[in-house]
Coordinates of C-alpha atoms in Angstrom, one line a residue:
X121 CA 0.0 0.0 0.0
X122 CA 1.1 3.4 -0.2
X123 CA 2.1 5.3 2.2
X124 CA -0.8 7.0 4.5
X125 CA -3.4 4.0 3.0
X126 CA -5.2 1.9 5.4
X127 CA -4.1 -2.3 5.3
X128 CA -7.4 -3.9 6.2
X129 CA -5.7 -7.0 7.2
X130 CA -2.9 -5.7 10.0
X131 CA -1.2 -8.9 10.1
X132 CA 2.1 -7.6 12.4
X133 CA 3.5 -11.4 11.9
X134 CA 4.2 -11.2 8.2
X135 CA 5.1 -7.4 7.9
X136 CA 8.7 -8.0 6.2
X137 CA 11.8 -6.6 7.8
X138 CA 14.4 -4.7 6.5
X139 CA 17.5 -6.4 4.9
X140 CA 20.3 -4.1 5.2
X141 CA 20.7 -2.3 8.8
X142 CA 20.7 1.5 8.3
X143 CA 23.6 3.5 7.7
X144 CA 25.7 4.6 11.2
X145 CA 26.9 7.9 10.3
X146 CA 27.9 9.7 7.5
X147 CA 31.1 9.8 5.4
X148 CA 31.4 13.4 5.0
X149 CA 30.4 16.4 6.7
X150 CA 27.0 17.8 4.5
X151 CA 28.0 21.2 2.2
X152 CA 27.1 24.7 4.6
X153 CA 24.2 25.9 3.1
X154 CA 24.2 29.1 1.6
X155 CA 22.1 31.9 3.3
X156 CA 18.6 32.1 1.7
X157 CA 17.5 36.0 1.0
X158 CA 13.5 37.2 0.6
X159 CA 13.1 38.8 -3.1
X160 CA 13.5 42.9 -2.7
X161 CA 10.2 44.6 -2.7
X162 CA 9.5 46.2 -5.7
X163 CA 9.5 50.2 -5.3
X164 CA 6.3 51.3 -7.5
X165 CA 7.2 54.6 -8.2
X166 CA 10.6 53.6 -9.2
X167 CA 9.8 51.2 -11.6
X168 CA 7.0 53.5 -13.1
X169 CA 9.5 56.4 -13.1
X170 CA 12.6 54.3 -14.6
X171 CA 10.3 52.3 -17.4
X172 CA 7.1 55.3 -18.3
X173 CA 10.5 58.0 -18.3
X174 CA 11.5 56.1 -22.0
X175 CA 8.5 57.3 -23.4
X176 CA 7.5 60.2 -21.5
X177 CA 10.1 63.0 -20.0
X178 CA 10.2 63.0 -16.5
X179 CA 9.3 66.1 -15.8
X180 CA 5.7 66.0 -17.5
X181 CA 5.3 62.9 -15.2
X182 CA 5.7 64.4 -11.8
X183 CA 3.5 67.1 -13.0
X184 CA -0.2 66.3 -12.3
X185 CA -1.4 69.3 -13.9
X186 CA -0.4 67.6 -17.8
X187 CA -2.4 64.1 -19.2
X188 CA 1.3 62.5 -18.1
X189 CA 1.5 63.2 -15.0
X190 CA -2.7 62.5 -14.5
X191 CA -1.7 59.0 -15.9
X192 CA 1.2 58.8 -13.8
X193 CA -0.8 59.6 -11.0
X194 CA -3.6 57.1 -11.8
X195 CA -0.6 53.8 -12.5
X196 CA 1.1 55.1 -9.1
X197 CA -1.9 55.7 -6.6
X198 CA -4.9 53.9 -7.7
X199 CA -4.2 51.3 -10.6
X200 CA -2.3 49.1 -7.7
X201 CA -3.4 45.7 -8.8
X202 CA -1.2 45.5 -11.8
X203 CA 2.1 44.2 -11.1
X204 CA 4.3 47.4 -12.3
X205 CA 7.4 45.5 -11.9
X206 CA 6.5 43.1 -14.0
X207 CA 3.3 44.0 -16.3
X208 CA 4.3 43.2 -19.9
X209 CA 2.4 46.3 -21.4
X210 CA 3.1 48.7 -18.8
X211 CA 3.9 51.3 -21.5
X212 CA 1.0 51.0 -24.0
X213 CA -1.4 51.2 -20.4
X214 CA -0.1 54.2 -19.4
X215 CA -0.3 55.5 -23.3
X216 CA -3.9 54.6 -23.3
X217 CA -4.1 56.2 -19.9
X218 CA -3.1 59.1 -21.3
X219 CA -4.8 59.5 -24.4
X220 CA -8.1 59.5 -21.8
X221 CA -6.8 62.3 -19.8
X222 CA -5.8 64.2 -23.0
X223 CA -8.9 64.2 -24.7
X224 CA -11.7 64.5 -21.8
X225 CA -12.3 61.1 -20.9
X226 CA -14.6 61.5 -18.2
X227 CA -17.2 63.4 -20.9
X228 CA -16.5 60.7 -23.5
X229 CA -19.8 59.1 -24.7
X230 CA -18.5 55.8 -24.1
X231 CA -15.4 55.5 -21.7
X232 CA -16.8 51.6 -20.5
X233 CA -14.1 49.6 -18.2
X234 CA -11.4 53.1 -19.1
X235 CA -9.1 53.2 -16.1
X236 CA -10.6 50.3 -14.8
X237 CA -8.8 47.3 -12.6
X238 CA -9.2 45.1 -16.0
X239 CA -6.5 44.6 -18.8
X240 CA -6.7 48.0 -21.5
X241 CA -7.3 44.9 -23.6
X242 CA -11.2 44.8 -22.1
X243 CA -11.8 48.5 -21.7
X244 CA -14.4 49.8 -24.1
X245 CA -13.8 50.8 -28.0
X246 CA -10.4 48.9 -28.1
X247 CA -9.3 45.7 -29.4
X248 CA -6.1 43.4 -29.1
X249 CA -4.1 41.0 -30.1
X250 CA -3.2 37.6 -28.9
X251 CA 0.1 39.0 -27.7
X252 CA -1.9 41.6 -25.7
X253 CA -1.1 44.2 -27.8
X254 CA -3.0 47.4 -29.1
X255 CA -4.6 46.4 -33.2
X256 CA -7.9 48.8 -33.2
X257 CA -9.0 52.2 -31.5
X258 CA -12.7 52.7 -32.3
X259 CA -13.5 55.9 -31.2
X260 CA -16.4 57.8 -33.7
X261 CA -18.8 60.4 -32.4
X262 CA -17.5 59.9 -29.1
X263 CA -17.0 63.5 -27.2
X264 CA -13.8 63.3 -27.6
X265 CA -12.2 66.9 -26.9
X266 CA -8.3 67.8 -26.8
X267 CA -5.1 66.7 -28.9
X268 CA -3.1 63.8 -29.2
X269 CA -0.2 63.8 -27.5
X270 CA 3.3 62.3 -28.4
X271 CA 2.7 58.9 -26.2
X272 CA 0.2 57.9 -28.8
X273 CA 3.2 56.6 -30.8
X274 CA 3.3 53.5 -28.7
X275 CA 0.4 52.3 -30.2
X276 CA 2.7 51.1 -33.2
X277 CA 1.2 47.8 -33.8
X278 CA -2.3 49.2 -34.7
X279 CA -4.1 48.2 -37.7
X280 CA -6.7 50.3 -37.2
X281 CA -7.5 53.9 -36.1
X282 CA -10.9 55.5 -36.2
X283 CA -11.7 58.7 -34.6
X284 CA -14.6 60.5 -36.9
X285 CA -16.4 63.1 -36.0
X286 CA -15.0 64.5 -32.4
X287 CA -13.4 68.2 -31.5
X288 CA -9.6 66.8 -31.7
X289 CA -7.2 69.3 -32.0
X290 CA -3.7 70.0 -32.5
X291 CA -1.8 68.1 -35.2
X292 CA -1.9 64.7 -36.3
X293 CA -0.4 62.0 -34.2
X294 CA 3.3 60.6 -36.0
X295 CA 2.6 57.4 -37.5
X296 CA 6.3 56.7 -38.8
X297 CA 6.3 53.1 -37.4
X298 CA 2.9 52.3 -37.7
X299 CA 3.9 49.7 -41.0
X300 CA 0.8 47.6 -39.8
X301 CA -2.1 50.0 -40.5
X302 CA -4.5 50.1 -42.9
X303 CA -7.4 52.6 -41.5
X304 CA -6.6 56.1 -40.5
X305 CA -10.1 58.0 -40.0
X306 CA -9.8 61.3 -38.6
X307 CA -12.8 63.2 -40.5
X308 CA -14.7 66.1 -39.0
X309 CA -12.4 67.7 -36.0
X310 CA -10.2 70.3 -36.1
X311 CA -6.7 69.0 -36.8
X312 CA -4.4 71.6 -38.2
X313 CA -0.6 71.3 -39.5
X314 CA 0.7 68.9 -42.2
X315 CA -1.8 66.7 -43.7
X316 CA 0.3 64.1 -45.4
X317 CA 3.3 64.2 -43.2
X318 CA 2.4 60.3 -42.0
X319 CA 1.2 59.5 -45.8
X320 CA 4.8 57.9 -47.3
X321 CA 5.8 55.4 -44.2
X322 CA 2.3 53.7 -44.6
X323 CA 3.1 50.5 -46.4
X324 CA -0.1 48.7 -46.2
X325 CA -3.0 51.6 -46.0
X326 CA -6.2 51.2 -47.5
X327 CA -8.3 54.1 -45.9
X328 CA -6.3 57.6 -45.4
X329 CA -9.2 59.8 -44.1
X330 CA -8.7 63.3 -42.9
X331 CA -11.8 65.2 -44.2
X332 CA -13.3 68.2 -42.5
X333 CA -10.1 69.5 -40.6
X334 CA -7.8 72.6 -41.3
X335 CA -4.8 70.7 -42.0
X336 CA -2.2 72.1 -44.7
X337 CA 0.4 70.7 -47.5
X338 CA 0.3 69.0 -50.6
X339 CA -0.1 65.7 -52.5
X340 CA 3.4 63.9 -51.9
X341 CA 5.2 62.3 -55.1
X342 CA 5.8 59.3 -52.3
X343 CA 2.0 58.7 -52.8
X344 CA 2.7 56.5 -55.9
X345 CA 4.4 54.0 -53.6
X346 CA 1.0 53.2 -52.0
X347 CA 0.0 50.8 -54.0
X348 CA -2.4 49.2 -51.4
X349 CA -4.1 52.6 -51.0
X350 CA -7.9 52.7 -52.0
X351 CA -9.1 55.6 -50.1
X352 CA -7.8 59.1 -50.3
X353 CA -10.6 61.6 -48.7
X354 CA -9.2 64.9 -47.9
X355 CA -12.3 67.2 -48.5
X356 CA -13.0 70.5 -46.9
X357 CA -9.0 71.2 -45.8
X358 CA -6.4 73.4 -47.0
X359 CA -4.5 71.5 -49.1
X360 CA -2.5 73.3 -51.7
X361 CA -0.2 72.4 -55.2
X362 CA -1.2 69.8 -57.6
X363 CA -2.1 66.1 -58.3
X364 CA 1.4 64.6 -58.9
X365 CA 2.0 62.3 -61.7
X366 CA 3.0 59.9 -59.4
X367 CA -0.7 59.3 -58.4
X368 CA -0.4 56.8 -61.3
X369 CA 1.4 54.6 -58.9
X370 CA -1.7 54.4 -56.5
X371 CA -3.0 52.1 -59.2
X372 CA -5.7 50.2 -56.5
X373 CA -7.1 53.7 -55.8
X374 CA -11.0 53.1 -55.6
X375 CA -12.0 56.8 -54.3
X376 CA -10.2 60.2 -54.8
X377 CA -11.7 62.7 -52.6
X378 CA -10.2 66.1 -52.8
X379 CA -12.9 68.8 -53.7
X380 CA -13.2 72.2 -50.9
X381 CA -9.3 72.7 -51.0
X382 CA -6.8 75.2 -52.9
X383 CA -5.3 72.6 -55.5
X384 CA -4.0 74.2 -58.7
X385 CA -2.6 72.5 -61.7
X386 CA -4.3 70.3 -64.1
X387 CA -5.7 66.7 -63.8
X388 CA -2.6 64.7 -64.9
X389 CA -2.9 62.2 -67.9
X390 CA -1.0 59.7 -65.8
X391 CA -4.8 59.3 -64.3
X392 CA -5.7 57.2 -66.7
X393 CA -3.9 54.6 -65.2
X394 CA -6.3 54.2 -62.1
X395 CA -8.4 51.4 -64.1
X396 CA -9.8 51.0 -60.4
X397 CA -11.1 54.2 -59.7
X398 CA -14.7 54.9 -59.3
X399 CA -15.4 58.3 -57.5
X400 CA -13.0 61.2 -58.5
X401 CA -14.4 64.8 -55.8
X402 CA -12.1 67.5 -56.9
X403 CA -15.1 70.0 -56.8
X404 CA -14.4 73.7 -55.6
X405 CA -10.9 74.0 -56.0
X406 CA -8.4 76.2 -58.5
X407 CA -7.7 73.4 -60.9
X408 CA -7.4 74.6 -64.6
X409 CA -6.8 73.2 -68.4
X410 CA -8.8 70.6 -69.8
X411 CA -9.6 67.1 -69.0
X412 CA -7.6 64.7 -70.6
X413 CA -9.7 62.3 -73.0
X414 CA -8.0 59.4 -72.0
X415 CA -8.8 59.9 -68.6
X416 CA -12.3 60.2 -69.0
X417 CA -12.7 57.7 -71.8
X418 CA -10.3 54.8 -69.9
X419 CA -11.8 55.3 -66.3
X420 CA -15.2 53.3 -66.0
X421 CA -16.5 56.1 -63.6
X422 CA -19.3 55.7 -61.3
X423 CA -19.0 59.6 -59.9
X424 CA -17.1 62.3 -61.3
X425 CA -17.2 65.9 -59.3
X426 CA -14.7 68.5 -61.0
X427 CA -17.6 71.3 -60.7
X428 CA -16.4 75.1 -59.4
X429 CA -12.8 75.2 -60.9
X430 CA -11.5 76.8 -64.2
X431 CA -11.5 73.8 -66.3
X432 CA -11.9 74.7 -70.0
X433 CA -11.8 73.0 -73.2
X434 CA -14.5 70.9 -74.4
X435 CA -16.0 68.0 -72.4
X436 CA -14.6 65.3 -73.5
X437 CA -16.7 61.3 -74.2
X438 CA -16.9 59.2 -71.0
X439 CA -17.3 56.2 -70.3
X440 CA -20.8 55.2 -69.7
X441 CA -20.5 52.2 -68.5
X442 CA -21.0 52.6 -64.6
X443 CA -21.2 56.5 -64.6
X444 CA -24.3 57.5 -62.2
X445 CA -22.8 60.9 -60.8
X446 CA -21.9 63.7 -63.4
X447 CA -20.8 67.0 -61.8
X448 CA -18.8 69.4 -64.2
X449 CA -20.8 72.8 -63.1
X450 CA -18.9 76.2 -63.0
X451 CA -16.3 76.1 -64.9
X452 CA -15.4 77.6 -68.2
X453 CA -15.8 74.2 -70.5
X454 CA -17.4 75.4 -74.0
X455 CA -18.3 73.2 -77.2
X456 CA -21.5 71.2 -77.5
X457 CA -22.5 68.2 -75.0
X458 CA -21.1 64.9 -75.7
X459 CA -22.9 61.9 -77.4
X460 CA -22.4 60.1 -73.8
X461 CA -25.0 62.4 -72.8
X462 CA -27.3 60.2 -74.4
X463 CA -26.0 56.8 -73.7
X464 CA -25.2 56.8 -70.2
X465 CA -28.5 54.9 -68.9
X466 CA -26.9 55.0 -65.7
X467 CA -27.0 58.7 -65.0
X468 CA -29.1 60.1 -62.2
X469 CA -27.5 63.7 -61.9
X470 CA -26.1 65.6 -65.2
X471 CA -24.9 68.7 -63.6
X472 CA -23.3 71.0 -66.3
X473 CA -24.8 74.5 -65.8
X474 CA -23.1 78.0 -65.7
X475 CA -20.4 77.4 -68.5
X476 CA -20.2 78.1 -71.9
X477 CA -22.0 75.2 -73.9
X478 CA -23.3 75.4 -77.2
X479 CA -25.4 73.4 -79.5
X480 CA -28.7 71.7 -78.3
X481 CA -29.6 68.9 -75.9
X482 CA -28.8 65.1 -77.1
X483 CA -31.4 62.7 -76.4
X484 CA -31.8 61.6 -72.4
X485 CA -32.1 57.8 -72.5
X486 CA -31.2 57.4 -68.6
X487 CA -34.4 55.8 -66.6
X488 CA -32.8 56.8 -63.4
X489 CA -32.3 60.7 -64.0
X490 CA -33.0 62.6 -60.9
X491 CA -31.0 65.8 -61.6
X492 CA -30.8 67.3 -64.7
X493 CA -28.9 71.0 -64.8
X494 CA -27.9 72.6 -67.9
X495 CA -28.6 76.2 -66.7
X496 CA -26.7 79.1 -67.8
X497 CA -25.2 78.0 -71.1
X498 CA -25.5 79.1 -74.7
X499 CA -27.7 75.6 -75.8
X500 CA -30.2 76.1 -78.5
X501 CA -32.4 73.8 -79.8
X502 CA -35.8 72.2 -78.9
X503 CA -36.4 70.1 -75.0
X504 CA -35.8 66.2 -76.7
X505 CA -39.3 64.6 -75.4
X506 CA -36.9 62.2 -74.0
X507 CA -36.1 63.8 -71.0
X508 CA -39.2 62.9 -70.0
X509 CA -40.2 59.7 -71.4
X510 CA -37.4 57.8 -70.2
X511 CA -36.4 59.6 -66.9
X512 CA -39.5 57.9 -64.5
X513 CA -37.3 59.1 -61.3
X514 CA -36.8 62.7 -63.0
X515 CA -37.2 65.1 -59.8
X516 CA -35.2 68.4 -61.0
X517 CA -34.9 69.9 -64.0
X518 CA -33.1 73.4 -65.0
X519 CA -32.8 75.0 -68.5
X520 CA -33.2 78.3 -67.9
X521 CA -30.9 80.7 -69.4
X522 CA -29.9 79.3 -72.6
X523 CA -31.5 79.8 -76.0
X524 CA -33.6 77.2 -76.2
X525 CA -36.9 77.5 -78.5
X526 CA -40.1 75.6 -79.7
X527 CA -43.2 74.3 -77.2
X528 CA -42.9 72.7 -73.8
X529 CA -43.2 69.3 -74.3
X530 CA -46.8 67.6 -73.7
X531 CA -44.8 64.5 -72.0
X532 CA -43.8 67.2 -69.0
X533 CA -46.6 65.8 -67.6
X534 CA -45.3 62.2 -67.6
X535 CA -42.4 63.2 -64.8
X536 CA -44.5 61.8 -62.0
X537 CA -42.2 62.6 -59.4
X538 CA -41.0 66.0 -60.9
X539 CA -40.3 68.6 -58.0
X540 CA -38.8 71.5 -60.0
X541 CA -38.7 72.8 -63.5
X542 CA -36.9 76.1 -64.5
X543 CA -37.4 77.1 -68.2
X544 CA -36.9 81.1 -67.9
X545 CA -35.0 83.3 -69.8
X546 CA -35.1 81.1 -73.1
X547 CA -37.1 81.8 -76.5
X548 CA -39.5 79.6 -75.8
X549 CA -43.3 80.1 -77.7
X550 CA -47.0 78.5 -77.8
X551 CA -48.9 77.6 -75.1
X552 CA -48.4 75.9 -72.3
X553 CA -49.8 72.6 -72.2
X554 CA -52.4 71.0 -69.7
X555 CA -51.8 68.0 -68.0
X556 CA -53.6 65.0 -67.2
X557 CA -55.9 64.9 -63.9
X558 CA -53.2 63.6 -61.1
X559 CA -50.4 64.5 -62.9
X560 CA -47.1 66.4 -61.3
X561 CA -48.9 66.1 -58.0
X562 CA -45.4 66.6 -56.2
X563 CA -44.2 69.5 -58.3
X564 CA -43.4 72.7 -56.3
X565 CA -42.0 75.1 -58.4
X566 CA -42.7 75.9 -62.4
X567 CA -40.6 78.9 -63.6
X568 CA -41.4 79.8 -67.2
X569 CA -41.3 83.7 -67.3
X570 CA -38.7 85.2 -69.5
X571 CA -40.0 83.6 -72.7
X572 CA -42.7 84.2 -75.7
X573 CA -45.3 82.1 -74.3
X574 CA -49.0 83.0 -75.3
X575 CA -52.4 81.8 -74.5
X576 CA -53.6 81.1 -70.9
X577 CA -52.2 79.3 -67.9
X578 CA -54.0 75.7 -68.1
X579 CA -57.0 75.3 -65.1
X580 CA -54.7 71.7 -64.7
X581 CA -51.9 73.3 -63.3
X582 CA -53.8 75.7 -61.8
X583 CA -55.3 73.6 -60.0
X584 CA -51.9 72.1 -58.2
X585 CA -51.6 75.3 -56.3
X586 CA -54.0 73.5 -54.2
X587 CA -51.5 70.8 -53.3
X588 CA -47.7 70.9 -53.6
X589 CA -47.3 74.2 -56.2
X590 CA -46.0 77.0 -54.6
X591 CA -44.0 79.2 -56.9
X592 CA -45.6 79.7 -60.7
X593 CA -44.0 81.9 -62.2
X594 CA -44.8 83.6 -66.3
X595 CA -45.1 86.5 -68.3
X596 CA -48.2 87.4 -67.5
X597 CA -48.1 91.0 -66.8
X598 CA -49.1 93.3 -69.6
X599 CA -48.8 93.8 -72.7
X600 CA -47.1 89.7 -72.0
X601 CA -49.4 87.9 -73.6
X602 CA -49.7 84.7 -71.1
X603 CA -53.1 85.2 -68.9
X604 CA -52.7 83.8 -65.2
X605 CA -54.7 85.4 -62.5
X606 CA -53.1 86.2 -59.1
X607 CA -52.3 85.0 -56.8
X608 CA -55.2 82.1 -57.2
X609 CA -53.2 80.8 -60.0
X610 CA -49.6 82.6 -60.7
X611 CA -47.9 83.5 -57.9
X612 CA -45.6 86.1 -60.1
X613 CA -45.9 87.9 -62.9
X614 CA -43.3 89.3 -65.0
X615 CA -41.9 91.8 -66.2
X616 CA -42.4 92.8 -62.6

């Protein structure tokens, strides 16, 4: 039996003896042991001091006025169940401890398990990991309020940063070593200071976001190293100098936001490379020259927004194929439309007003138009029926101030969800034609003064004033020959 078990049958008679007597003495005199010591006891604030002074200078962590010293504080005095001396991400705990004290934590929308007992692997909007280490900061719409102070560079293993839409200030955290990320979203705050300075050392970015901010600088060459780069979105900023040629190098670029800036230059040819491009916003900017045919023609577009430059030349064929979103609006472009015009059964907004077009209006074949604007060109011509047949989602519709002639189309009426339609200041003649009962029940404003119109305003849409109408607007103060009382029917006459 083993030693400590029970032998139920106790017989003392057959228990064996030992063999060999025992030992007498020793041989030798045992070894003097050496004196056994308890461990040192680990000084907290020493440790803290020695390992947190590599990322932090000392001075801003004995001050509890600054984040540092706050998180300093917090690792010293109250976070007392990690082991300092030992705590394998001492440094990216403290980091993330300051980052809360930095940017208002306590008023955060969601600061869940922050400066808690737990690992910074379990607090609230974070992720980690296997290693323990820091991969995602989620942090949208979440009151954050402050800047982003220099410890944030510990966070170098991050694939992921997202920080949309808070009051963040100051300029944008140094990502030189962050070789692992592929999301930086820092839209709508109010960053100021370089814009791309981080841009070049990101080997593996797919989303560089920095929308809405006041940050400064200028598209770097570098950029056509990122070749894993498929989201560029700098709207609403002050970035300044031109689209490099280099941008060719970006070939997996999917959407090319820059539009609310100070760009200059020209769209490069070297575009035309970006086979995966599909949204190009360079709207309100000071870009200039023409658009190169190859770009437009090589590009399958889904959105193109170049409108509020200085962009002249003629407008050159697209490609149809996937284009939804046409914005080319004031700008200086002249010659007639293109034939695309009238291929692209895609479109749902053709925005080309205030420019200098001439020649009429192709044929509309595009079921899904919503927004058609040709206002404020030089187009002649007759309104192609069309526009009207084909367009069953057609909602907005402006032609005025051209040089367009003949009769309002009777298939006006067919535009079932038509909201607005401006016609003045054209050379348009005949009557204005009634429409079927229920017809254009949604449409708020018809502008048609400005023209040669004759005859009297139609009881039909007289009758919508009733509903949804509430600007109708014709010549219909003498000697104009159009008659429309006021204000049961017209709601202006012209000439005023």
């Amino acid at each position: 039996p083993k030693p400590g078990d029970d032998d139920d049958d106790d017989d003392d008679d057959n228990t064996a003896q030992p063999v060999v007597p025992p030992t007498l003495a020793p041989q030798m005199e045992p070894a003097t042991p050496s004196p056994s010591y308890a461990p040192t006891p680990c000084d907290r604030e020493e440790v803290l001091l020695e390992k947190l002074s590599t990322i932090t200078d000392e001075s801003l962590l004995q001050d509890p006025s600054t984040p540092q010293g706050m998180a300093f504080d917090w690792m010293q005095n109250t976070d007392t169940e990690i082991d300092a001396c030992n705590y394998e991400t001492l440094g990216q705990r403290y980091a993330m401890a300051v980052l809360y004290y930095s940017t208002n934590g306590d008023d955060w929308k969601d600061n869940g398990n922050w400066l808690s007992s737990r690992s910074e692997c379990a607090w609230n909007l974070v992720a980690c990991d296997e290693n323990g280490l820091l991969i995602e900061l989620t942090m949208d719409e979440n009151s954050m309020a402050g800047e982003i102070t220099s410890e944030f560079t510990t966070f170098s293993n991050l694939v992921a940063i997202s920080m949309f839409n808070n009051n963040l200030q100051g300029y944008l955290p140094r990502l030189d070593d962050f070789r692992n990320l592929i999301k930086f979203d820092v839209e709508i705050n109010e960053f100021e200071g370089p814009a791309f300075e981080n841009l070049s050392y990101l080997d593996n970015i797919e989303y560089y976001l920095i929308s809405s901010n006041k940050l400064t600088g200028s598209i770097p060459e570098g950029i056509g190293n990122l070749s894993s780069l498929k989201n560029l979105w700098t709207i609403d900023n002050s970035i300044t100098g031109s689209i490099p040629e280099t941008i060719a190098g970006a070939y997996n670029l999917e959407n090319f936001y820059i539009s609310e800036n100070q760009i200059t230059g020209t769209i490069p040819p070297a575009m035309s490379s970006l086979r995966k491009l599909k949204r190009f916003y360079a709207s309100e900017n000071k870009m200039r020259g023409t658009i190169p045919a190859s770009v437009m023609e090589s590009i399958p577009f889904e959105q193109l927004r170049l409108s509020k430059n200085a962009f002249t030349g003629t407008i050159p064929n697209f490609n149809t194929e996937s284009l939804d979103d046409l914005r080319l609006q004031d700008n200086r472009f002249a010659g007639t439309l293109p034939e695309a015009f009238g291929t692209g059964t895609k479109l749902e907004n053709i925005l080309v007003g205030n420019n200098y077009l001439s020649g009429t209006i192709p044929s509309v074949n595009a079921a899904s138009l919503v927004f058609f604007d040709v206002r404020n060109n030089k187009l002649t011509g007759s309104i192609p029926s069309s526009l009207f047949d084909a367009a069953q989602e057609l909602q907005y519709v402006y032609i005025q101030g051209n040089m367009l002639s003949g009769e309002i189309p009777t298939s006006f009426a067919n535009a079932d969800q038509l909201v607005d339609f401006y016609a003045s200041d054209n050379l348009f003649t005949g009557t204005i034609p009634e429409i079927p009962e229920n017809s254009l029940v949604k449409l708020q404003e018809l502008l048609l003064e400005k023209n040669s119109f004759s005859g009297s305003m139609p009881n039909s849409i007289c009758n919508l004033r009733e509903d949804s109408l509430e600007n109708l607007w014709v010549d219909c103060t003498p000697p104009a020959e159009v008659q429309c009382a006021i204000p049961d029917c017209c709601t202006k006459c012209f000439p005023e």
